Structure formats: C-alpha cells, structure tokens
C-alpha cells in the first residue's frame, strides 16, 4: 500500500501534482501555483511529522503516512462476518430481512458480491450530475468529445463521462458514465454517496435505484450500461420495492460495519 500511495500524487489523470509542490505545501503551508498561504496547515503537518518521522517530510514519509491511514480502513468482525461464522444472533431480524433482499429480490449482490461487496467492474447507473458546473476544469472531456463526434455522438462537456475518459475506451459507448463499483464494508460511515457525492444518504441511494427500476432516467447521463439493464441489477428489478424494504436494506448495510485495524506500524 505504501508504493501505491506514491502514484496518484503525480499521475496526470489523478491528482496531476508534483512532489515538489506537495512537499512545499507540507513544509511551508504555501499552495503552489496559487501562492496562497495556509500557516495553520503548516503548523499541523509540521508537528505531526516531527512526532512520527523526526520532522522529515519526504515522498517516502508522506507515502508511509498515507499507507498507515489506508491500513486503518481494513476492518474485521462485522456483524455479517459473525453471522456467517455461525453466530445467528449477530444480526437483528430487520438486518436479516435486509440481507434477504440484498441477495434476493433487490439483486444488489449482482454488483456487490461478498466478501468485499464489489465486483470490481464499471457500470453506468445513471447517477445525477454533480461537480461539473465548470467543464473547463475537465480537459479530458474535450478529447472525448472529438472522439465521440467521429461516431456521430454528441457528448456535452459538462457531463461526467466516467470510464470513457480512459483514452483507449473513448470510442466505447459502454464506458460512457461508467464508474467502478465501490465496496460496501463500512458504507454507513462514508456519506455522501456515489462517485460524486450526489446522494446524501443511503435512503436516497435506495430511492435512486427504485426510480431506475421504474424506468426513470436522469438528464445528461445517457442510458444504463447494457450489463446493468441485462442483469436487472438494481433495487426493485423483480417487482418493485415496498415501503419497509429501504429501512431493512439500510439496517443490513449497518451490519457490514467492522472494527478498525489499529495495527498500522
């Protein structure tokens, strides 16, 4: 995980930063290239690196700090795990109802299979747009627009194009609006939801899938990817949800919250 933490910082398709700029910010509080000063940040980071790394702020110590945090995200001993190990009372009756929906009629497990509750694949589930009010901040969209034009497609610049931003996939309609399926362990701790934070609560996420099952499409997101349509992988796909289904589903999500790993050395 330490090596992985080094890469996104300088990747042109991720943070698109430089280690010099990052270290300058951590050491002085000066944000490059704006020149904005954040002295409170410098004091905070300076004190923390002094306590843990004897004051040395380098790409290596930064990546060690990030990796240590990432290891705390590996959790264990969730109620679902205890139930799976034979402790029937680990789940409440409401959580068991939610689990039955998750693996049954709601069809969530098609894209969220255990143990990590993700298929590690990419899907377009018509998430509402959020954060693309300034399309000039997303130059990759201009490249995709040019590629799409050659196929007779019209792609607005203010739409989050998802995996179609990958150069090799710019001519693939299945990549349009597709994002990687997240794992659901500890999902109750990570509000807001979806790749862009467009949905504030888990209840809103369930309602979003209900709308999809009813055939609603949000504007400027395109059609659902073939995989999702074909597998009927959304809530209510087999007959629609009921009012009591959503609380049960949320209760089961709570059963996926485990104990944090504190062994970060």
mmCIF file of C-alpha atoms in Angstrom, residues 12-13 134-146 157-158 165:
data_model
loop_
_atom_site.group_PDB
_atom_site.id
_atom_site.type_symbol
_atom_site.label_atom_id
_atom_site.label_comp_id
_atom_site.label_asym_id
_atom_site.label_seq_id
_atom_site.Cartn_x
_atom_site.Cartn_y
_atom_site.Cartn_z
ATOM 1 C CA UNK A 12 -1.763 13.216 -14.827
ATOM 2 C CA UNK A 13 -5.163 11.510 -14.684
ATOM 3 C CA UNK A 134 -17.175 24.287 -14.776
ATOM 4 C CA UNK A 135 -16.378 21.942 -17.677
ATOM 5 C CA UNK A 136 -13.164 23.823 -18.470
ATOM 6 C CA UNK A 137 -11.699 22.115 -15.389
ATOM 7 C CA UNK A 138 -12.002 18.760 -17.145
ATOM 8 C CA UNK A 139 -9.843 18.895 -20.302
ATOM 9 C CA UNK A 140 -10.191 15.164 -20.907
ATOM 10 C CA UNK A 141 -13.829 15.767 -21.845
ATOM 11 C CA UNK A 142 -12.736 17.797 -24.866
ATOM 12 C CA UNK A 143 -10.722 14.832 -26.151
ATOM 13 C CA UNK A 144 -13.668 12.508 -25.665
ATOM 14 C CA UNK A 145 -15.991 14.924 -27.439
ATOM 15 C CA UNK A 146 -13.746 14.803 -30.500
ATOM 16 C CA UNK A 157 -18.581 18.927 -21.893
ATOM 17 C CA UNK A 158 -20.417 19.404 -18.604
ATOM 18 C CA UNK A 165 -12.195 9.358 -20.080
#
